[in-house]
GROMACS .gro file of N, CA, C and O in nm:
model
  524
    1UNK      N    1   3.397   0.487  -2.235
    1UNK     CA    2   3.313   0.593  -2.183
    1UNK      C    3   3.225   0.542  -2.069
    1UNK      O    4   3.220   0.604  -1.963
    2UNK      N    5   3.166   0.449  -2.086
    2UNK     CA    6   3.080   0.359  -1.971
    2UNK      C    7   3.184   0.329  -1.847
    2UNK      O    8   3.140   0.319  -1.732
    3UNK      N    9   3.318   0.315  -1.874
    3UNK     CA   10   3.362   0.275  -1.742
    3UNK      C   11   3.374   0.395  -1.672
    3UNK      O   12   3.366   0.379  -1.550
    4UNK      N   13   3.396   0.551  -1.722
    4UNK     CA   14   3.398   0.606  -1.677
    4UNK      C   15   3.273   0.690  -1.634
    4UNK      O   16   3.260   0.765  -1.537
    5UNK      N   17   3.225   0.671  -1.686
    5UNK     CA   18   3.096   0.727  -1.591
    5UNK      C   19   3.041   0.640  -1.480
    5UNK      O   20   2.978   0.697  -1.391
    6UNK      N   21   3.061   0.475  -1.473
    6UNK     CA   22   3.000   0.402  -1.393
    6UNK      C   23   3.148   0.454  -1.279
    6UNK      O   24   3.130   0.439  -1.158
    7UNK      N   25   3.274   0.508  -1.324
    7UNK     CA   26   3.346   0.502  -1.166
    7UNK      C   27   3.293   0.679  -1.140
    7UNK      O   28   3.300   0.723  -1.025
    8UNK      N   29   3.261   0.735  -1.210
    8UNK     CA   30   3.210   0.878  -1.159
    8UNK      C   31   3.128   0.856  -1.031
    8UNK      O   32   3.138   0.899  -0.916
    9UNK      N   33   3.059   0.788  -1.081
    9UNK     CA   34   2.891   0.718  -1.029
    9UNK      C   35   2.916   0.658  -0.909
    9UNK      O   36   2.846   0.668  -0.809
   10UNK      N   37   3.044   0.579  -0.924
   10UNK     CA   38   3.050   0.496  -0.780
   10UNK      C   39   3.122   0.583  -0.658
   10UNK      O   40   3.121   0.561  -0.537
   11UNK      N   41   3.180   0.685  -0.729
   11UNK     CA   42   3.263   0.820  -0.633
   11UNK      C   43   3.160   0.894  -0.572
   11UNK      O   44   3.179   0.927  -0.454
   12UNK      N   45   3.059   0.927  -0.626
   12UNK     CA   46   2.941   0.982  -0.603
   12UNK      C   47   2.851   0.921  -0.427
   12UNK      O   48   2.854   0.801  -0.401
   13UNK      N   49   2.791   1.005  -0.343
   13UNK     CA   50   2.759   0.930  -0.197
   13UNK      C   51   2.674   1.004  -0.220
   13UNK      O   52   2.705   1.112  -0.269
   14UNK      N   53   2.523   0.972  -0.192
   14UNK     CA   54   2.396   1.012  -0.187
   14UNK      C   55   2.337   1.001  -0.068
   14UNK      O   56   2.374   0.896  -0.016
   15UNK      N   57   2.258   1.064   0.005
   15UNK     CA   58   2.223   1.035   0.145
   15UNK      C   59   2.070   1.082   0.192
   15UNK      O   60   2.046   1.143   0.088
   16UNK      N   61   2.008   1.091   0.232
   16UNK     CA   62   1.908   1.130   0.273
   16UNK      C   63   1.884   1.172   0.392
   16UNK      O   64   1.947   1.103   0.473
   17UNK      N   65   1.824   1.250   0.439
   17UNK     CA   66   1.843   1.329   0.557
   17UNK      C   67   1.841   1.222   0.684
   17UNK      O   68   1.794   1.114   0.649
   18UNK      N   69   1.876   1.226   0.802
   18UNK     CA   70   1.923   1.096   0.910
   18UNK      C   71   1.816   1.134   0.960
   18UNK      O   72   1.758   1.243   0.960
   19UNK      N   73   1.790   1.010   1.012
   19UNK     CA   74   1.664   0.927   1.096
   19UNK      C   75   1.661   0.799   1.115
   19UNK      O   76   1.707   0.717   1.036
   20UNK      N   77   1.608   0.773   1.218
   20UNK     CA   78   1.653   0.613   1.235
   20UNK      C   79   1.591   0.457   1.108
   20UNK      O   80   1.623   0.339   1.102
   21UNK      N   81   1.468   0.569   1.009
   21UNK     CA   82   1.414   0.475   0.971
   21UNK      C   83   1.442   0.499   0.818
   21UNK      O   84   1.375   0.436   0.737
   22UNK      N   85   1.546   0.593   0.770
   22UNK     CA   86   1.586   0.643   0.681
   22UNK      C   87   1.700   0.553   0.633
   22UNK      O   88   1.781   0.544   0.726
   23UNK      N   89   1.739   0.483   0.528
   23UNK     CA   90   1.862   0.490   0.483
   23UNK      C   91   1.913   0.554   0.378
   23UNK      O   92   1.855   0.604   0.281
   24UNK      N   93   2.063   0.545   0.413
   24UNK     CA   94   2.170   0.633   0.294
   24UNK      C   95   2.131   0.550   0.156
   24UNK      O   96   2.098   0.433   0.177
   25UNK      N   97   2.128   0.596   0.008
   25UNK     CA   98   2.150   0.540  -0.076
   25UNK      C   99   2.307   0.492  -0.135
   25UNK      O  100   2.326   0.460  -0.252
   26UNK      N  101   2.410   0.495  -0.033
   26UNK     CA  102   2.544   0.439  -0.053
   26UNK      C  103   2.526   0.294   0.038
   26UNK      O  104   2.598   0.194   0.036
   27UNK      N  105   2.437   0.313   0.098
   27UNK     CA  106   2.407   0.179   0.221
   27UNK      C  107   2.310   0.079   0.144
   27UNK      O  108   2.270  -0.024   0.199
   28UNK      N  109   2.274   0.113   0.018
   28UNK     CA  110   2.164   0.040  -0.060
   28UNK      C  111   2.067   0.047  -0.037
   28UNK      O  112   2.045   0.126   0.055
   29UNK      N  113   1.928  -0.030  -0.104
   29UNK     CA  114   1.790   0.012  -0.069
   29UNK      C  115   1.734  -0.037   0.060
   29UNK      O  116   1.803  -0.128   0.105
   30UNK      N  117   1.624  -0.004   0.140
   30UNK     CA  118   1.598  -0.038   0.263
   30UNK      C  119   1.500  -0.173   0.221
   30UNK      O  120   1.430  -0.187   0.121
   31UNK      N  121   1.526  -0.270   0.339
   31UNK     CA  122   1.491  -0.377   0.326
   31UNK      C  123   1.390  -0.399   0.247
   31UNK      O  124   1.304  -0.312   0.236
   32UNK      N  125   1.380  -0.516   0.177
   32UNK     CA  126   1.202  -0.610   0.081
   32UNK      C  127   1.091  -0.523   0.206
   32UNK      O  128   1.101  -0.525   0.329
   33UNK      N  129   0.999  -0.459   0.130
   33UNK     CA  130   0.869  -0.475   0.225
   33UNK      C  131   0.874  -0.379   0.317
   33UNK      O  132   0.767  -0.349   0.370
   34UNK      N  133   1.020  -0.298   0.365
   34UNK     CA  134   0.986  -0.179   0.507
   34UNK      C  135   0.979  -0.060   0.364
   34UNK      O  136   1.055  -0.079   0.269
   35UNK      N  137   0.877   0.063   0.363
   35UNK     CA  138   0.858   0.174   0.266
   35UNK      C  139   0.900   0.251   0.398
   35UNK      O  140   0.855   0.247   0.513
   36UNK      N  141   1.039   0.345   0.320
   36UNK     CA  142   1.029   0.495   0.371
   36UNK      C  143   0.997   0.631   0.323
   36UNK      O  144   1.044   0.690   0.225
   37UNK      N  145   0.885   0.682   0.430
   37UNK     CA  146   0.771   0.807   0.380
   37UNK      C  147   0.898   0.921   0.469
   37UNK      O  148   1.001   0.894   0.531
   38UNK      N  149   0.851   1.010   0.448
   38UNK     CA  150   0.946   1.161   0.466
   38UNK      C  151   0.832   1.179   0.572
   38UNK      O  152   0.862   1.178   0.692
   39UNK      N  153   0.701   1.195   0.532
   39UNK     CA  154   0.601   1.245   0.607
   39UNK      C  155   0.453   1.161   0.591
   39UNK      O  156   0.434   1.074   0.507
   40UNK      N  157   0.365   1.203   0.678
   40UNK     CA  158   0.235   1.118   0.639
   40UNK      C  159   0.160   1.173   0.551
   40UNK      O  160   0.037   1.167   0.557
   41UNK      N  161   0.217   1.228   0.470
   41UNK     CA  162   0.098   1.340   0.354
   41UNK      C  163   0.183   1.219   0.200
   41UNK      O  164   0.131   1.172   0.098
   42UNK      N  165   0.290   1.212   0.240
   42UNK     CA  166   0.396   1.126   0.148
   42UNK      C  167   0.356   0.952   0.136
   42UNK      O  168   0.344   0.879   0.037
   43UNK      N  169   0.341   0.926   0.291
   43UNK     CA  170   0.276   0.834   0.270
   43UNK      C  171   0.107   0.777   0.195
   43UNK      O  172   0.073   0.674   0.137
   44UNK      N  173   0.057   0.867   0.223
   44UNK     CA  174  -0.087   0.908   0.148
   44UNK      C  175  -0.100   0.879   0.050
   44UNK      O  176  -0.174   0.792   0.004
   45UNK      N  177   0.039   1.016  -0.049
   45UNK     CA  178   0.000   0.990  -0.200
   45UNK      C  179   0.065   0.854  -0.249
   45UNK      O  180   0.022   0.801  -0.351
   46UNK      N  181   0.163   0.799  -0.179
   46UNK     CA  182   0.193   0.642  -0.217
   46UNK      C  183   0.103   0.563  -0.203
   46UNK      O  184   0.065   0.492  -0.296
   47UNK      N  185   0.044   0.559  -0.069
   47UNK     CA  186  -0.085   0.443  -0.072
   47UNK      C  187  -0.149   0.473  -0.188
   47UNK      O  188  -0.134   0.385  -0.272
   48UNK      N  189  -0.241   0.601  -0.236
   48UNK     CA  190  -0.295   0.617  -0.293
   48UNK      C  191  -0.332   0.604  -0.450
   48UNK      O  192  -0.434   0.601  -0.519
   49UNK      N  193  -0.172   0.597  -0.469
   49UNK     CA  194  -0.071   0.570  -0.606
   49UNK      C  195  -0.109   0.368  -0.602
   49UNK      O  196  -0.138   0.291  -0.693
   50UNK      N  197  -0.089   0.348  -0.452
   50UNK     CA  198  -0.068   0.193  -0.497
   50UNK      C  199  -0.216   0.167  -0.492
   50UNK      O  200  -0.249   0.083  -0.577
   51UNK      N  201  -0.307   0.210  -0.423
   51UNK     CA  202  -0.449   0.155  -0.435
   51UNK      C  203  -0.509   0.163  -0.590
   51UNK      O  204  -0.595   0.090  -0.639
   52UNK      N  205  -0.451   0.254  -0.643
   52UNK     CA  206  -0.565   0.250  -0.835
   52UNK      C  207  -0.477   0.207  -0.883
   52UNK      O  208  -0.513   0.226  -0.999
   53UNK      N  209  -0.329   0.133  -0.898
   53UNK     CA  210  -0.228   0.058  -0.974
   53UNK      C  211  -0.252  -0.042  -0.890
   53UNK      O  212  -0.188  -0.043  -0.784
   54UNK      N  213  -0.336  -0.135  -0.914
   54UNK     CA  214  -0.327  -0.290  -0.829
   54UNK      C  215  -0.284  -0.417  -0.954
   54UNK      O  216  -0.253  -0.378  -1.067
   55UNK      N  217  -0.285  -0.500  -0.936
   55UNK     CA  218  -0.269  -0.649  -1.024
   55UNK      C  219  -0.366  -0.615  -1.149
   55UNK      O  220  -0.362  -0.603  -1.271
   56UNK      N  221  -0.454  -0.607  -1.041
   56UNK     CA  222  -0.628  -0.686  -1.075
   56UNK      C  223  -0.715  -0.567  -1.129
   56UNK      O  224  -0.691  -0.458  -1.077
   57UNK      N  225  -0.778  -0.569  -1.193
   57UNK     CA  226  -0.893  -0.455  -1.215
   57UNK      C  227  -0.982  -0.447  -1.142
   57UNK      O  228  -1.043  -0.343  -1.166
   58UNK      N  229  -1.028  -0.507  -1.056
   58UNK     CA  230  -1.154  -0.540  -0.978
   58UNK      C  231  -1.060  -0.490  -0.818
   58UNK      O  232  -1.130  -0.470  -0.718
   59UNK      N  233  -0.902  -0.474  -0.805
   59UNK     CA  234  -0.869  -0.413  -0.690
   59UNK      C  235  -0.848  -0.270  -0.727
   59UNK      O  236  -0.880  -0.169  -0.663
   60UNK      N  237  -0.795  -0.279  -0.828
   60UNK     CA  238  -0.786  -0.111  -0.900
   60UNK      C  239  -0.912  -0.022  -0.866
   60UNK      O  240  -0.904   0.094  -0.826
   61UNK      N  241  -1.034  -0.097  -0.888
   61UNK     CA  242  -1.177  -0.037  -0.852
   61UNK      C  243  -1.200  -0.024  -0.732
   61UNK      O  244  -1.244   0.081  -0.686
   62UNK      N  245  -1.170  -0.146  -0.650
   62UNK     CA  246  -1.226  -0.133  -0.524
   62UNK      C  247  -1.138  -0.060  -0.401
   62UNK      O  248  -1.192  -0.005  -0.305
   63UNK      N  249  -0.982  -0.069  -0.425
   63UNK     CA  250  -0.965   0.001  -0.332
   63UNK      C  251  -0.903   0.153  -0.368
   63UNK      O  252  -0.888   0.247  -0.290
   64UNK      N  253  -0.870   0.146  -0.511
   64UNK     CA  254  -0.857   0.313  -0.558
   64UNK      C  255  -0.986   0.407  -0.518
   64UNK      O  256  -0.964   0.527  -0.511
   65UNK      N  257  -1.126   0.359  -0.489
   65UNK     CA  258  -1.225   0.439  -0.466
   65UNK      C  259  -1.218   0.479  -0.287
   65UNK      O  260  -1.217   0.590  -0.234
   66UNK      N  261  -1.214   0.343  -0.226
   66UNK     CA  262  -1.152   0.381  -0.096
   66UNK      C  263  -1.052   0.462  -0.016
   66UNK      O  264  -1.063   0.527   0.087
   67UNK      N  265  -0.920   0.430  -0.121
   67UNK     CA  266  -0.811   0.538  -0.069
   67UNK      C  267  -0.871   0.691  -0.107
   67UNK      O  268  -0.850   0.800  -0.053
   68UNK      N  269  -0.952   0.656  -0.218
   68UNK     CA  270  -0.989   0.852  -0.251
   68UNK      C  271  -1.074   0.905  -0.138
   68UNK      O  272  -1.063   1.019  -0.092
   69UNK      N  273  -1.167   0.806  -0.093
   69UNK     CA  274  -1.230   0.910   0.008
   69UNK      C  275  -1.222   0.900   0.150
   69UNK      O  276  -1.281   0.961   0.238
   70UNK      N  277  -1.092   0.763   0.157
   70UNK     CA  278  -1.086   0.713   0.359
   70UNK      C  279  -0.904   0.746   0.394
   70UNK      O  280  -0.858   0.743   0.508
   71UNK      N  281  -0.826   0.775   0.272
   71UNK     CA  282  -0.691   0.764   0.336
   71UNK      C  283  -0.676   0.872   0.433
   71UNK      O  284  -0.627   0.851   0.544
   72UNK      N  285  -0.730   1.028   0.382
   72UNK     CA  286  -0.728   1.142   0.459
   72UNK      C  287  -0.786   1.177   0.595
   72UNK      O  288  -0.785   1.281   0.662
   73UNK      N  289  -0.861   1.004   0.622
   73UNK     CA  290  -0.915   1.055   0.763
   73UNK      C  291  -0.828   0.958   0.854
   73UNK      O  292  -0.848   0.957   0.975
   74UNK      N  293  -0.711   0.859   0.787
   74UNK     CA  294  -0.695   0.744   0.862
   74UNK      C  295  -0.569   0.813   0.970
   74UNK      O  296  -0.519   0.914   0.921
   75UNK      N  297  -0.532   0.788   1.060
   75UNK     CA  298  -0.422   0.764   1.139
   75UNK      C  299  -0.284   0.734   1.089
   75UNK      O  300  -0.276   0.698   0.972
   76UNK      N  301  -0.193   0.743   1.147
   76UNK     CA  302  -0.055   0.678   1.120
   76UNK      C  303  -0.069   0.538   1.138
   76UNK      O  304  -0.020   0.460   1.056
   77UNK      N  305  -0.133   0.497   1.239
   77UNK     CA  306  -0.136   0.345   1.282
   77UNK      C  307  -0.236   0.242   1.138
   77UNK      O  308  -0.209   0.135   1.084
   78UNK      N  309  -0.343   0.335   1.120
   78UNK     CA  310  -0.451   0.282   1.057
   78UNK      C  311  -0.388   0.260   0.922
   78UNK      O  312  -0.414   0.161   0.853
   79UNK      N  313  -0.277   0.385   0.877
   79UNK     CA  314  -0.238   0.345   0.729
   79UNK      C  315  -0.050   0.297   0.705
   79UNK      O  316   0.041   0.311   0.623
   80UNK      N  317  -0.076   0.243   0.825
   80UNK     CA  318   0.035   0.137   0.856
   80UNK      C  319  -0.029   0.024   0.794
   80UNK      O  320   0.009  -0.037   0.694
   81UNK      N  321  -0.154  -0.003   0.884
   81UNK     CA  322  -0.213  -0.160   0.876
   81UNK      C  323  -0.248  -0.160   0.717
   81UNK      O  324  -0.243  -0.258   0.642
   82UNK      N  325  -0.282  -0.033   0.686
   82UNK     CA  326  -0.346  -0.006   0.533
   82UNK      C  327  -0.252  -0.073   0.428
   82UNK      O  328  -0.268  -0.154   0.337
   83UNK      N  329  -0.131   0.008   0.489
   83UNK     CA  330  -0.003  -0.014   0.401
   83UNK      C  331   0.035  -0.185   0.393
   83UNK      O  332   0.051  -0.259   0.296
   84UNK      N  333   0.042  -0.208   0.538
   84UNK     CA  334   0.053  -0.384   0.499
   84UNK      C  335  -0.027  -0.494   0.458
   84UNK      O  336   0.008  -0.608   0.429
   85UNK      N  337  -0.141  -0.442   0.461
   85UNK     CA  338  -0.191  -0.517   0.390
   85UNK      C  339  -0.200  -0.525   0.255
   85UNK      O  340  -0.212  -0.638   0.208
   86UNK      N  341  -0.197  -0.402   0.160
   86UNK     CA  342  -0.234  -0.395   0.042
   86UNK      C  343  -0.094  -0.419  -0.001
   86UNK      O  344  -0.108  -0.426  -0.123
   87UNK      N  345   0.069  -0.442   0.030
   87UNK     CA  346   0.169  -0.434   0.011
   87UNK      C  347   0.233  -0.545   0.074
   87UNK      O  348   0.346  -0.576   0.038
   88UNK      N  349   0.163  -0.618   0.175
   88UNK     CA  350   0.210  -0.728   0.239
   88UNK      C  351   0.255  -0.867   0.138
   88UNK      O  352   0.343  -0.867   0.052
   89UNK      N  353   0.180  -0.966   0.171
   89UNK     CA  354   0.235  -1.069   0.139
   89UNK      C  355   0.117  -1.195   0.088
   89UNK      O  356   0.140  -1.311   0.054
   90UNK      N  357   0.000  -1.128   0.097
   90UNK     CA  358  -0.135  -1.140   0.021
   90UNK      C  359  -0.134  -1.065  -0.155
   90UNK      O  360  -0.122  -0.955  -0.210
   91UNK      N  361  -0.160  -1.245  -0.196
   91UNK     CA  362  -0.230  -1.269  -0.317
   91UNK      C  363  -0.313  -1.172  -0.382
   91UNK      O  364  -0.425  -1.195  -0.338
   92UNK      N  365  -0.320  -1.070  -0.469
   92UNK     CA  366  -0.455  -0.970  -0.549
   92UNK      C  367  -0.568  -1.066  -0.543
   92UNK      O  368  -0.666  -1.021  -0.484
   93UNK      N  369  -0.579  -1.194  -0.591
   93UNK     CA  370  -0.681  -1.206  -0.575
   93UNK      C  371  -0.729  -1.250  -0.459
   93UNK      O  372  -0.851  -1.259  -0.450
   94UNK      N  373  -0.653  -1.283  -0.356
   94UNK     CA  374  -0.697  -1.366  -0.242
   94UNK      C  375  -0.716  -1.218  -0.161
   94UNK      O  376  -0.782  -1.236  -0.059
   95UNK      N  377  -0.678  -1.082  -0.180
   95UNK     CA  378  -0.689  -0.969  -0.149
   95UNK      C  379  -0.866  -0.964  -0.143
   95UNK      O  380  -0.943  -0.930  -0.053
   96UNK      N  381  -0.887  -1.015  -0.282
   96UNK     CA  382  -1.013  -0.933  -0.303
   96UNK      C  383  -1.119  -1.042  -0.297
   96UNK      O  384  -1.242  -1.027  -0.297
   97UNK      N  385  -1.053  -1.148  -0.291
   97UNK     CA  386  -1.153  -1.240  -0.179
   97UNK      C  387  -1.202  -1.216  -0.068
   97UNK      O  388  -1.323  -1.214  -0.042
   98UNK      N  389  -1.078  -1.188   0.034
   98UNK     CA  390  -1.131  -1.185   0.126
   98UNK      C  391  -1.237  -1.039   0.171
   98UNK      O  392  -1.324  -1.028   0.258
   99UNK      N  393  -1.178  -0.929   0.059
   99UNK     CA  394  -1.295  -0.826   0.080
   99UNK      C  395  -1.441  -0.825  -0.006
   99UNK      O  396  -1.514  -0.726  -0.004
  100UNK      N  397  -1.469  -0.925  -0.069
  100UNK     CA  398  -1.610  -0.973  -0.129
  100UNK      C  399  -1.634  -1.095  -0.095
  100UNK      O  400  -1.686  -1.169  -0.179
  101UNK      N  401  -1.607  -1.137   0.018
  101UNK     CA  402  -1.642  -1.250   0.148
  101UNK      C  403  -1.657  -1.375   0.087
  101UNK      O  404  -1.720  -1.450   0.161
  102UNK      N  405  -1.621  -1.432  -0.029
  102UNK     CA  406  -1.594  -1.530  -0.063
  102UNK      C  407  -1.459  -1.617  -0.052
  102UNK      O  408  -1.443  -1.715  -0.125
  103UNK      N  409  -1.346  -1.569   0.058
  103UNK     CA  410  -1.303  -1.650   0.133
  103UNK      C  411  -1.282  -1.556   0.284
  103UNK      O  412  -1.294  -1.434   0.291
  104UNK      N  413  -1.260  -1.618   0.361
  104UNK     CA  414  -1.227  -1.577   0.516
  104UNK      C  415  -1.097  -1.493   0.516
  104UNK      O  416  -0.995  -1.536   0.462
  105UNK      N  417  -1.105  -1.371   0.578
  105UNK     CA  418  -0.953  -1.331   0.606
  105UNK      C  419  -0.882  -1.411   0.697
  105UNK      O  420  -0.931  -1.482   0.785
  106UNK      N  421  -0.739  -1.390   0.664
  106UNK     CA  422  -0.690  -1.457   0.796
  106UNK      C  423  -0.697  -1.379   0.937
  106UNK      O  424  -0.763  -1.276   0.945
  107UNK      N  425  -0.653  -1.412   1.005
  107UNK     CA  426  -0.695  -1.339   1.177
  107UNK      C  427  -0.623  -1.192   1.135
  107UNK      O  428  -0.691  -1.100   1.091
  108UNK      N  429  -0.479  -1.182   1.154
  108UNK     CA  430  -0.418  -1.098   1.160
  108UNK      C  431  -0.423  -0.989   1.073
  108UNK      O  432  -0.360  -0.885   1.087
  109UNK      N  433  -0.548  -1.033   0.926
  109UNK     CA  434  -0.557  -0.924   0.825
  109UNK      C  435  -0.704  -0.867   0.897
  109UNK      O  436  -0.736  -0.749   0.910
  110UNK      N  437  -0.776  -0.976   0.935
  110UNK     CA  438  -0.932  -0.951   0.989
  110UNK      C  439  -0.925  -0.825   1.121
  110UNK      O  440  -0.996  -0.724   1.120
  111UNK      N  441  -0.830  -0.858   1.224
  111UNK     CA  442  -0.863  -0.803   1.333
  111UNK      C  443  -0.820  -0.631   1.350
  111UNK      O  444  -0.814  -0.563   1.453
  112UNK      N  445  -0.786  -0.584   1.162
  112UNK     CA  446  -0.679  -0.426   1.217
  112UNK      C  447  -0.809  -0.375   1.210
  112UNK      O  448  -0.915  -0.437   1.216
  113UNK      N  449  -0.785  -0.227   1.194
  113UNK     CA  450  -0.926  -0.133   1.182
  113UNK      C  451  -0.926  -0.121   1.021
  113UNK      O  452  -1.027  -0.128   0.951
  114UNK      N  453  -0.797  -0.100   0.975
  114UNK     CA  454  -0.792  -0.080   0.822
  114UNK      C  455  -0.901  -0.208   0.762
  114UNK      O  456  -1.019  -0.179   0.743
  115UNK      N  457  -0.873  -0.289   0.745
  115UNK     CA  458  -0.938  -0.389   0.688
  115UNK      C  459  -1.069  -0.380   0.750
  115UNK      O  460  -1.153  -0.403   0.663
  116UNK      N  461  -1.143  -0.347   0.904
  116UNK     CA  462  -1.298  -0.336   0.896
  116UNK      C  463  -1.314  -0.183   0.814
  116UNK      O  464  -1.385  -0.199   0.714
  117UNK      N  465  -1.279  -0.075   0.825
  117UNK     CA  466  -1.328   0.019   0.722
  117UNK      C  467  -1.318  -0.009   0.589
  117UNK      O  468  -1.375   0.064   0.508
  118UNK      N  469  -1.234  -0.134   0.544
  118UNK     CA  470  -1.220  -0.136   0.421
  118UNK      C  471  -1.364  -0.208   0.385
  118UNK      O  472  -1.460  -0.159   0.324
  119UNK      N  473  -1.353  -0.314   0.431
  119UNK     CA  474  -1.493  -0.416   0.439
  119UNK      C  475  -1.604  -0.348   0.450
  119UNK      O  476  -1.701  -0.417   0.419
  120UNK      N  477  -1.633  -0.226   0.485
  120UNK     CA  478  -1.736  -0.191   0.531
  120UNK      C  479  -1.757  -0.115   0.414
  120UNK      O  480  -1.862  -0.124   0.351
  121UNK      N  481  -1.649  -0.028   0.374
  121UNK     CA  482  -1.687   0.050   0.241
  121UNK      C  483  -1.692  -0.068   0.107
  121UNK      O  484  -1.709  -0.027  -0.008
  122UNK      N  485  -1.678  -0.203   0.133
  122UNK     CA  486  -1.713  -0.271  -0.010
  122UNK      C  487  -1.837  -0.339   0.026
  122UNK      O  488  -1.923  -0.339  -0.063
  123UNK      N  489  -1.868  -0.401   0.140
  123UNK     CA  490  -2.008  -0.381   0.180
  123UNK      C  491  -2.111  -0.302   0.167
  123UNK      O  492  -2.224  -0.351   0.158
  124UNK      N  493  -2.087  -0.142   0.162
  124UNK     CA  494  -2.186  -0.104   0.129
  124UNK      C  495  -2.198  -0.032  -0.054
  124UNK      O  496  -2.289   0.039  -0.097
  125UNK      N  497  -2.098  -0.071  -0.115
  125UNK     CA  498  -2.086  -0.065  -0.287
  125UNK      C  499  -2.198  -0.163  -0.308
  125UNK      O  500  -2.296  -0.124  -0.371
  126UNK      N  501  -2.192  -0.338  -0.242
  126UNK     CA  502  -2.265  -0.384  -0.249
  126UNK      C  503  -2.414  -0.410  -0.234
  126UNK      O  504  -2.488  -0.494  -0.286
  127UNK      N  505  -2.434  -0.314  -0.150
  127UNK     CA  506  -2.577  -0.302  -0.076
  127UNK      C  507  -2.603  -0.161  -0.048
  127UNK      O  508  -2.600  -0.125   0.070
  128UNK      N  509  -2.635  -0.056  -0.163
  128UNK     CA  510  -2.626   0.100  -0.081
  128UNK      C  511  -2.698   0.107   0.012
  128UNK      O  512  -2.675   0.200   0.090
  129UNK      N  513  -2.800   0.027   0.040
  129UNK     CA  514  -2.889   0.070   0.168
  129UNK      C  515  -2.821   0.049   0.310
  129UNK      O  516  -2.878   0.085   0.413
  130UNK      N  517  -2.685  -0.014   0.310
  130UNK     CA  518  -2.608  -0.012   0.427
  130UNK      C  519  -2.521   0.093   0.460
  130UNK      O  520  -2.426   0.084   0.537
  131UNK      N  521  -2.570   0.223   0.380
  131UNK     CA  522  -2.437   0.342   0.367
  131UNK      C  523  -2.462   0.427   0.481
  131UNK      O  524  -2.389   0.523   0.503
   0.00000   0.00000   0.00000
């Protein structure tokens, strides 16, 4: 019975609508690390999904509160940088180091805009008089 449903399965071609950044699911999954969104409202509720499901509890807090009240104003560009960073290739905790300044970001996480609005909204959790 299993062989036949796994050759049903393999007769079967699934596709997703064409675009250059789209792939077929007969072509397999799209590369480690590139996410494909349909739209930027799609991308949203994913970030948003991945900001309160983090490693760590202390990222779960800090940037699930952020995506709730900064994803809806960000850019395509801004929650690009958003997206790679929180999905990149940084450590949870070295994540949340570098946003409670007990270690240095590296350049390329330091210099997007995502990461200064992020900094800025855990900066001022820390200090409300900076709000």
């Amino acid at each position: 019975m299993l062989r036949r449903v796994t050759s049903s399965i393999s007769r079967c071609v699934f596709s997703l609508p064409t675009s250059s950044s789209v792939h077929t699911l007969a072509a397999g999954p799209p590369p480690r690390g590139v996410q494909v969104d349909a739209d930027i409202a799609t991308k949203r509720a994913r970030l948003l999904y991945q900001s309160k499901k983090r490693g760590i509890l202390e990222n779960d807090i800090l940037l699930g509160q952020f995506a709730e009240s900064n994803l809806e104003l960000m850019d395509a560009a801004t929650l690009d940088e958003y997206d790679k960073m929180i999905n990149g290739e940084h450590m949870e905790w070295d994540l949340f180091y570098y946003l409670s300044g007990k270690k240095p970001a590296p350049a390329e996480v330091e210099k997007t805009n995502a990461f200064a609005l992020l900094k800025k909204f855990v900066d001022a959790k820390k200090d409300p008089s900076k709000r």
